[in-house]
mmCIF file of C-alpha atoms and ligand atoms in Angstrom:
data_model
loop_
_atom_site.group_PDB
_atom_site.id
_atom_site.type_symbol
_atom_site.label_atom_id
_atom_site.label_comp_id
_atom_site.label_asym_id
_atom_site.label_seq_id
_atom_site.Cartn_x
_atom_site.Cartn_y
_atom_site.Cartn_z
ATOM 1 C CA MET A 21 106.707 113.173 36.189
ATOM 2 C CA ASP A 22 106.566 115.426 34.207
ATOM 3 C CA ALA A 23 105.389 118.999 34.923
ATOM 4 C CA SER A 24 104.764 121.957 32.955
ATOM 5 C CA ALA A 25 104.200 126.363 33.006
ATOM 6 C CA PRO A 26 103.438 128.897 30.293
ATOM 7 C CA ALA A 27 104.819 131.918 28.120
ATOM 8 C CA LYS A 28 103.139 135.136 28.903
ATOM 9 C CA THR A 29 102.534 138.226 27.679
ATOM 10 C CA ILE A 30 102.050 141.804 29.208
ATOM 11 C CA LEU A 31 99.289 143.393 26.857
ATOM 12 C CA PHE A 32 99.464 147.166 29.507
ATOM 13 C CA GLY A 33 101.258 148.438 31.725
ATOM 14 C CA GLU A 34 104.998 146.873 31.725
ATOM 15 C CA HIS A 35 107.619 149.701 33.636
ATOM 16 C CA ALA A 36 105.073 151.135 35.505
ATOM 17 C CA VAL A 37 104.401 148.423 36.924
ATOM 18 C CA VAL A 38 108.076 148.002 38.760
ATOM 19 C CA TYR A 39 106.905 151.338 40.392
ATOM 20 C CA GLY A 40 103.741 150.332 42.155
ATOM 21 C CA TYR A 41 100.964 151.926 39.008
ATOM 22 C CA PRO A 42 98.880 148.495 37.561
ATOM 23 C CA GLY A 43 99.894 146.026 35.436
ATOM 24 C CA ILE A 44 97.733 143.748 32.671
ATOM 25 C CA ALA A 45 99.546 140.973 32.104
ATOM 26 C CA THR A 46 98.171 137.501 30.062
ATOM 27 C CA PRO A 47 99.026 133.893 29.772
ATOM 28 C CA ILE A 48 100.304 131.995 25.986
ATOM 29 C CA SER A 49 99.638 128.640 26.632
ATOM 30 C CA SER A 50 100.663 127.408 23.518
ATOM 31 C CA LEU A 51 103.810 128.608 24.594
ATOM 32 C CA ARG A 52 105.672 125.655 27.417
ATOM 33 C CA ALA A 53 108.746 125.249 29.457
ATOM 34 C CA ARG A 54 108.088 121.199 30.565
ATOM 35 C CA ALA A 55 110.132 119.368 32.722
ATOM 36 C CA ALA A 56 110.639 116.118 33.750
ATOM 37 C CA THR A 57 112.001 114.588 36.438
ATOM 38 C CA ARG A 58 113.459 110.763 36.527
ATOM 39 C CA PRO A 59 115.896 108.468 39.300
ATOM 40 C CA GLU A 60 119.300 107.906 38.607
ATOM 41 C CA THR A 61 121.798 105.541 41.075
ATOM 42 C CA MET A 62 122.527 105.919 44.360
ATOM 43 C CA GLY A 63 124.762 109.325 45.526
ATOM 44 C CA SER A 64 124.494 110.696 42.315
ATOM 45 C CA GLY A 65 122.629 113.898 43.706
ATOM 46 C CA LEU A 66 120.084 116.057 41.285
ATOM 47 C CA ARG A 67 121.136 117.088 37.513
ATOM 48 C CA ILE A 68 119.176 119.296 35.993
ATOM 49 C CA VAL A 69 119.260 119.307 31.683
ATOM 50 C CA LEU A 70 118.364 122.097 29.998
ATOM 51 C CA GLN A 71 118.169 120.312 26.611
ATOM 52 C CA ASP A 72 117.455 123.752 24.299
ATOM 53 C CA MET A 73 120.523 124.737 26.203
ATOM 54 C CA GLN A 74 123.645 122.617 24.041
ATOM 55 C CA GLU A 75 122.278 120.287 27.158
ATOM 56 C CA GLN A 76 123.841 122.010 29.629
ATOM 57 C CA SER A 77 123.871 120.364 32.840
ATOM 58 C CA ILE A 78 123.812 122.045 36.233
ATOM 59 C CA ARG A 79 124.716 120.096 39.415
ATOM 60 C CA LEU A 80 123.140 121.431 42.087
ATOM 61 C CA ARG A 81 126.371 119.959 44.555
ATOM 62 C CA GLU A 82 129.390 121.899 41.373
ATOM 63 C CA ASN A 83 127.431 124.464 40.657
ATOM 64 C CA PRO A 84 125.465 126.171 43.791
ATOM 65 C CA GLU A 85 124.603 129.374 42.605
ATOM 66 C CA HIS A 86 123.187 128.955 39.180
ATOM 67 C CA PRO A 87 119.744 130.345 39.521
ATOM 68 C CA LEU A 88 117.905 126.807 38.590
ATOM 69 C CA ALA A 89 120.599 125.420 41.217
ATOM 70 C CA ILE A 90 119.543 128.614 43.915
ATOM 71 C CA ALA A 91 114.480 127.350 42.459
ATOM 72 C CA ALA A 92 116.261 123.033 43.392
ATOM 73 C CA GLN A 93 117.043 124.088 46.976
ATOM 74 C CA LEU A 94 114.747 126.845 47.678
ATOM 75 C CA LEU A 95 112.428 123.853 46.941
ATOM 76 C CA LEU A 96 113.902 120.760 48.765
ATOM 77 C CA ASP A 97 113.900 122.829 51.702
ATOM 78 C CA SER A 98 110.355 124.263 51.521
ATOM 79 C CA VAL A 99 109.525 120.693 52.029
ATOM 80 C CA SER A 100 112.701 120.048 54.072
ATOM 81 C CA ALA A 101 113.989 116.876 51.540
ATOM 82 C CA PRO A 102 117.147 115.994 50.755
ATOM 83 C CA GLU A 103 119.082 116.327 47.333
ATOM 84 C CA PRO A 104 117.951 113.720 45.181
ATOM 85 C CA ASP A 105 118.755 111.695 43.468
ATOM 86 C CA TRP A 106 117.443 112.116 39.635
ATOM 87 C CA THR A 107 117.920 114.065 36.419
ATOM 88 C CA ILE A 108 115.145 116.761 35.757
ATOM 89 C CA THR A 109 115.504 117.497 32.683
ATOM 90 C CA VAL A 110 113.774 120.538 31.199
ATOM 91 C CA THR A 111 112.592 122.202 28.151
ATOM 92 C CA SER A 112 110.897 125.040 26.231
ATOM 93 C CA ASP A 113 108.921 126.640 23.446
ATOM 94 C CA ILE A 114 109.643 129.588 25.081
ATOM 95 C CA PRO A 115 111.998 131.631 22.743
ATOM 96 C CA ILE A 116 115.065 132.856 25.962
ATOM 97 C CA ALA A 117 115.575 137.053 26.424
ATOM 98 C CA SER A 118 112.738 138.115 24.775
ATOM 99 C CA GLY A 119 110.030 139.629 26.725
ATOM 100 C CA LEU A 120 108.375 135.893 27.133
ATOM 101 C CA GLY A 121 109.024 135.106 30.198
ATOM 102 C CA SER A 122 111.085 132.721 29.157
ATOM 103 C CA GLY A 123 113.734 131.809 33.104
ATOM 104 C CA ALA A 124 110.176 132.144 35.472
ATOM 105 C CA ALA A 125 108.522 129.856 32.992
ATOM 106 C CA VAL A 126 110.988 127.739 33.608
ATOM 107 C CA THR A 127 111.577 128.447 36.883
ATOM 108 C CA THR A 128 108.342 127.518 37.763
ATOM 109 C CA ALA A 129 107.881 124.165 35.555
ATOM 110 C CA LEU A 130 110.893 122.767 37.553
ATOM 111 C CA MET A 131 110.254 123.918 40.447
ATOM 112 C CA ARG A 132 106.776 122.449 39.530
ATOM 113 C CA ALA A 133 108.487 118.661 38.192
ATOM 114 C CA LEU A 134 110.091 118.757 40.918
ATOM 115 C CA ALA A 135 107.496 118.838 43.887
ATOM 116 C CA SER A 136 105.169 116.621 42.111
ATOM 117 C CA ALA A 137 108.321 114.165 42.391
ATOM 118 C CA LEU A 138 108.517 114.604 45.802
ATOM 119 C CA GLY A 139 104.864 113.638 46.615
ATOM 120 C CA ALA A 140 105.027 117.213 47.756
ATOM 121 C CA SER A 141 101.959 119.837 47.743
ATOM 122 C CA LEU A 142 102.404 122.755 46.021
ATOM 123 C CA ALA A 143 99.923 125.487 46.571
ATOM 124 C CA ASN A 144 100.889 128.279 44.013
ATOM 125 C CA GLU A 145 100.594 131.073 45.794
ATOM 126 C CA HIS A 146 103.829 130.027 47.773
ATOM 127 C CA LEU A 147 105.153 129.150 44.759
ATOM 128 C CA ASN A 148 104.692 131.883 43.252
ATOM 129 C CA GLU A 149 106.338 134.003 46.589
ATOM 130 C CA MET A 150 109.955 130.927 45.238
ATOM 131 C CA VAL A 151 109.826 131.856 41.615
ATOM 132 C CA TYR A 152 109.626 136.158 43.059
ATOM 133 C CA ALA A 153 113.470 134.811 44.906
ATOM 134 C CA VAL A 154 114.680 133.359 41.763
ATOM 135 C CA GLU A 155 113.366 136.264 39.459
ATOM 136 C CA LYS A 156 115.071 138.752 42.332
ATOM 137 C CA ILE A 157 118.592 137.303 40.919
ATOM 138 C CA HIS A 158 117.880 136.799 37.300
ATOM 139 C CA HIS A 159 116.448 141.167 36.622
ATOM 140 C CA GLY A 160 116.987 143.016 40.336
ATOM 141 C CA THR A 161 114.348 144.878 40.859
ATOM 142 C CA PRO A 162 111.208 142.726 39.265
ATOM 143 C CA SER A 163 107.193 143.944 40.170
ATOM 144 C CA GLY A 164 106.301 139.761 39.998
ATOM 145 C CA ILE A 165 103.977 140.637 36.932
ATOM 146 C CA ASP A 166 105.821 138.039 34.776
ATOM 147 C CA ASN A 167 105.737 135.229 37.888
ATOM 148 C CA THR A 168 102.246 135.726 39.114
ATOM 149 C CA VAL A 169 100.875 135.154 35.665
ATOM 150 C CA ILE A 170 103.055 132.497 34.846
ATOM 151 C CA VAL A 171 102.339 131.063 38.859
ATOM 152 C CA PHE A 172 98.369 131.022 38.638
ATOM 153 C CA GLU A 173 98.072 131.658 34.434
ATOM 154 C CA LYS A 174 94.952 133.578 34.135
ATOM 155 C CA PRO A 175 94.817 136.881 32.654
ATOM 156 C CA LEU A 176 95.635 139.434 35.823
ATOM 157 C CA TYR A 177 95.989 142.487 36.644
ATOM 158 C CA PHE A 178 98.524 143.565 39.472
ATOM 159 C CA ARG A 179 99.624 145.977 41.714
ATOM 160 C CA ARG A 180 103.238 145.409 43.525
ATOM 161 C CA GLY A 181 103.298 144.402 46.517
ATOM 162 C CA THR A 182 99.397 144.964 46.949
ATOM 163 C CA VAL A 183 97.114 143.401 44.373
ATOM 164 C CA MET A 184 96.431 140.189 41.664
ATOM 165 C CA GLU A 185 92.866 140.098 40.263
ATOM 166 C CA SER A 186 91.591 138.261 38.239
ATOM 167 C CA ILE A 187 91.119 139.798 34.382
ATOM 168 C CA GLN A 188 86.786 139.380 33.166
ATOM 169 C CA VAL A 189 87.753 139.511 29.075
ATOM 170 C CA GLY A 190 84.485 140.712 27.848
ATOM 171 C CA LYS A 191 85.165 138.824 24.867
ATOM 172 C CA PRO A 192 87.665 137.340 23.240
ATOM 173 C CA ILE A 193 90.278 139.114 22.243
ATOM 174 C CA THR A 194 92.949 137.048 19.122
ATOM 175 C CA LEU A 195 97.154 138.477 19.412
ATOM 176 C CA LEU A 196 99.119 138.698 17.700
ATOM 177 C CA ILE A 197 102.621 138.220 18.828
ATOM 178 C CA GLY A 198 105.244 138.980 16.684
ATOM 179 C CA ASP A 199 109.174 138.457 17.688
ATOM 180 C CA THR A 200 111.444 140.514 16.481
ATOM 181 C CA GLY A 201 114.694 137.373 16.858
ATOM 182 C CA VAL A 202 116.574 140.735 18.781
ATOM 183 C CA SER A 203 117.677 139.369 22.757
ATOM 184 C CA ALA A 204 117.729 142.225 25.180
ATOM 185 C CA SER A 205 118.458 142.436 28.848
ATOM 186 C CA THR A 206 115.739 142.911 31.265
ATOM 187 C CA ARG A 207 117.404 143.700 33.869
ATOM 188 C CA VAL A 208 119.555 146.935 30.961
ATOM 189 C CA ALA A 209 115.954 148.087 30.175
ATOM 190 C CA VAL A 210 114.160 148.371 33.354
ATOM 191 C CA SER A 211 117.766 150.211 34.619
ATOM 192 C CA ASP A 212 117.564 152.271 32.099
ATOM 193 C CA VAL A 213 114.076 153.722 32.962
ATOM 194 C CA ARG A 214 115.391 154.299 36.836
ATOM 195 C CA GLN A 215 118.300 156.986 35.357
ATOM 196 C CA LEU A 216 116.014 158.003 33.125
ATOM 197 C CA PHE A 217 113.197 158.132 36.159
ATOM 198 C CA ASN A 218 116.195 159.782 38.125
ATOM 199 C CA SER A 219 117.479 162.818 36.020
ATOM 200 C CA GLN A 220 113.672 163.762 35.073
ATOM 201 C CA VAL A 221 111.816 162.862 37.644
ATOM 202 C CA SER A 222 108.913 165.253 37.107
ATOM 203 C CA ALA A 223 108.619 164.146 34.031
ATOM 204 C CA THR A 224 108.987 160.240 33.994
ATOM 205 C CA THR A 225 106.880 160.478 36.643
ATOM 206 C CA GLN A 226 104.006 162.017 34.415
ATOM 207 C CA ARG A 227 104.534 159.073 32.155
ATOM 208 C CA LEU A 228 104.192 156.780 34.364
ATOM 209 C CA GLU A 229 100.934 157.732 35.798
ATOM 210 C CA GLU A 230 99.930 157.895 32.288
ATOM 211 C CA ILE A 231 100.564 154.250 31.165
ATOM 212 C CA GLY A 232 98.508 153.344 34.934
ATOM 213 C CA SER A 233 94.904 155.849 34.017
ATOM 214 C CA LEU A 234 95.873 153.676 30.377
ATOM 215 C CA VAL A 235 95.587 150.140 32.999
ATOM 216 C CA GLU A 236 92.571 151.373 34.639
ATOM 217 C CA ARG A 237 90.599 151.824 31.347
ATOM 218 C CA SER A 238 92.059 149.367 29.778
ATOM 219 C CA ARG A 239 90.540 146.689 32.176
ATOM 220 C CA GLN A 240 87.233 148.318 32.220
ATOM 221 C CA LEU A 241 87.902 147.850 28.259
ATOM 222 C CA LEU A 242 88.223 144.968 28.253
ATOM 223 C CA GLN A 243 85.189 143.753 30.591
ATOM 224 C CA VAL A 244 83.078 144.958 27.961
ATOM 225 C CA GLY A 245 84.408 144.028 25.290
ATOM 226 C CA ALA A 246 85.165 147.475 23.576
ATOM 227 C CA VAL A 247 88.689 146.549 21.518
ATOM 228 C CA ILE A 248 88.485 149.444 19.184
ATOM 229 C CA LYS A 249 88.927 151.113 21.763
ATOM 230 C CA LEU A 250 91.448 148.825 23.428
ATOM 231 C CA GLY A 251 93.703 148.558 19.992
ATOM 232 C CA GLN A 252 93.999 152.770 20.536
ATOM 233 C CA CYS A 253 94.844 152.730 24.117
ATOM 234 C CA MET A 254 97.847 150.115 23.157
ATOM 235 C CA ILE A 255 98.611 152.878 20.856
ATOM 236 C CA GLN A 256 99.366 155.196 23.402
ATOM 237 C CA ASN A 257 100.853 152.661 25.593
ATOM 238 C CA HIS A 258 103.481 152.755 23.200
ATOM 239 C CA GLN A 259 104.228 156.315 22.256
ATOM 240 C CA LEU A 260 104.450 156.332 26.061
ATOM 241 C CA LEU A 261 107.565 153.479 26.516
ATOM 242 C CA GLN A 262 109.058 154.963 23.541
ATOM 243 C CA TRP A 263 109.111 157.916 25.533
ATOM 244 C CA LEU A 264 110.661 155.886 28.039
ATOM 245 C CA THR A 265 112.605 154.263 25.641
ATOM 246 C CA VAL A 266 112.705 150.903 25.839
ATOM 247 C CA SER A 267 111.647 150.581 21.831
ATOM 248 C CA SER A 268 113.308 149.629 18.955
ATOM 249 C CA PRO A 269 114.024 150.697 15.820
ATOM 250 C CA GLU A 270 112.866 147.338 14.893
ATOM 251 C CA LEU A 271 110.652 146.951 17.280
ATOM 252 C CA ASP A 272 108.272 150.050 16.228
ATOM 253 C CA ARG A 273 108.599 148.346 12.994
ATOM 254 C CA LEU A 274 106.948 145.761 14.028
ATOM 255 C CA VAL A 275 104.122 148.406 15.407
ATOM 256 C CA ASP A 276 104.133 150.330 12.267
ATOM 257 C CA ALA A 277 103.204 147.401 10.137
ATOM 258 C CA ALA A 278 100.820 145.482 12.419
ATOM 259 C CA VAL A 279 99.130 148.793 12.299
ATOM 260 C CA THR A 280 99.116 149.537 8.770
ATOM 261 C CA ALA A 281 97.182 145.616 7.975
ATOM 262 C CA GLY A 282 94.943 146.672 9.411
ATOM 263 C CA ALA A 283 94.947 145.670 13.409
ATOM 264 C CA LEU A 284 93.512 147.535 15.598
ATOM 265 C CA GLY A 285 95.995 148.474 18.820
ATOM 266 C CA ALA A 286 99.771 147.051 19.643
ATOM 267 C CA LYS A 287 102.595 147.836 21.637
ATOM 268 C CA LEU A 288 105.565 146.800 21.784
ATOM 269 C CA SER A 289 105.341 143.762 24.972
ATOM 270 C CA GLY A 290 107.500 142.956 28.631
ATOM 271 C CA GLY A 291 111.241 145.138 28.720
ATOM 272 C CA GLY A 292 111.532 146.175 25.315
ATOM 273 C CA ARG A 293 114.843 147.517 23.362
ATOM 274 C CA GLY A 294 114.013 143.874 21.378
ATOM 275 C CA GLY A 295 112.345 140.388 22.229
ATOM 276 C CA ASN A 296 108.329 141.304 21.275
ATOM 277 C CA MET A 297 105.025 143.053 20.078
ATOM 278 C CA ILE A 298 101.601 142.011 20.446
ATOM 279 C CA ALA A 299 99.099 143.385 17.860
ATOM 280 C CA LEU A 300 95.088 143.180 18.531
ATOM 281 C CA VAL A 301 93.885 142.086 15.763
ATOM 282 C CA GLN A 302 89.848 141.359 13.973
ATOM 283 C CA PRO A 303 89.886 137.293 13.364
ATOM 284 C CA ASP A 304 89.184 138.633 9.248
ATOM 285 C CA SER A 305 92.591 140.496 9.305
ATOM 286 C CA VAL A 306 94.642 137.916 11.241
ATOM 287 C CA GLN A 307 95.990 136.402 7.791
ATOM 288 C CA SER A 308 97.136 140.394 7.257
ATOM 289 C CA VAL A 309 98.704 141.740 9.552
ATOM 290 C CA ARG A 310 100.335 138.062 10.185
ATOM 291 C CA GLU A 311 101.923 138.298 6.604
ATOM 292 C CA ALA A 312 103.253 142.006 7.120
ATOM 293 C CA LEU A 313 104.667 141.062 10.589
ATOM 294 C CA LEU A 314 106.470 137.674 8.123
ATOM 295 C CA SER A 315 107.497 141.025 5.422
ATOM 296 C CA ALA A 316 108.833 143.416 8.751
ATOM 297 C CA GLY A 317 111.349 141.695 10.206
ATOM 298 C CA ALA A 318 108.916 138.822 12.653
ATOM 299 C CA VAL A 319 111.093 135.912 12.668
ATOM 300 C CA HIS A 320 108.423 133.800 14.363
ATOM 301 C CA VAL A 321 105.189 135.672 14.662
ATOM 302 C CA PHE A 322 102.570 133.604 17.587
ATOM 303 C CA GLN A 323 98.547 133.821 18.208
ATOM 304 C CA THR A 324 96.892 133.278 21.042
ATOM 305 C CA LYS A 325 93.642 134.234 22.389
ATOM 306 C CA VAL A 326 93.048 136.914 25.616
ATOM 307 C CA GLU A 327 90.035 135.057 27.717
ATOM 308 C CA THR A 328 88.744 134.483 31.335
ATOM 309 C CA CYS A 329 89.895 131.380 32.120
HETATM 310 C C1 MEV B 28 108.998 142.499 32.446
HETATM 311 O O1 MEV B 28 108.212 141.655 31.411
HETATM 312 C C2 MEV B 28 108.527 143.606 33.396
HETATM 313 C C3 MEV B 28 109.306 144.834 33.027
HETATM 314 O O2 MEV B 28 107.840 146.119 33.671
HETATM 315 C C4 MEV B 28 109.596 144.966 34.720
HETATM 316 C C5 MEV B 28 108.650 144.263 35.856
HETATM 317 O O3 MEV B 28 107.341 143.783 35.494
HETATM 318 O O4 MEV B 28 109.864 143.436 36.246
HETATM 319 C C6 MEV B 28 110.348 145.895 32.280
#
């Protein structure tokens, strides 16, 4: 039984979303994690093979503390199933530690493949809660935006603990995603922003509020298809993220290169300090912005469309 889940990118509001401000995220359906189950001999138990990571093999019995073993056990417990004698092979197109939600996508694909092989139905709401529980092991205090957009696979307006709403996109927009090739820990970036917040409460709160306002404005701009203003909001959001110390020279270089080459706006996306940035592009500047990103050091450039599903 095969299952999959997409990568994600955050359009607006990363980091502020951890503090209860809203965020907007969208799936990248062309980049996916996949999981496939196959039966093994009786008594062999459950084994998870990570094909893209030197065929790393995790056995439920021997590595119960591994986040993917915890994910598998959570799923089995939720449907009251005993450990099956299966191998689950996981593959992924999503760069690791790059702000594209690779961990949450792998967990989602794994849980879906297990549920499907067990013949159990799995509602997205329930799956999302379980993936969030595993995200906490990876990231400490995640807002939940990554797992939610990955599980539901549609553009979302999200506010921690309260709201998850689909976004109506008035006119599909094209994004180029530039990968700095620098892996970065979201956990560290989130914890550094927390320290900044604790040491400069009022200045940091002011920036987080500004990000929250940009998210509200961008949501309206997305709905009416006002792409030029949307691009300006991206640039402002990036400047606020720079203030929060989560940009990096590589990210700034890619953002500047994209805007100089004609992108309507650009910003880092996700935890920052490395990983990926996004650029909002009109169809006629896709090629020039892609080339500019590659010349400025991007190791990959992906293209995706944001549209109402
Ligand atoms: C990471 O993709 C987004 C952050 O806002 C962390 C989170 O929301 O959990 C940096």
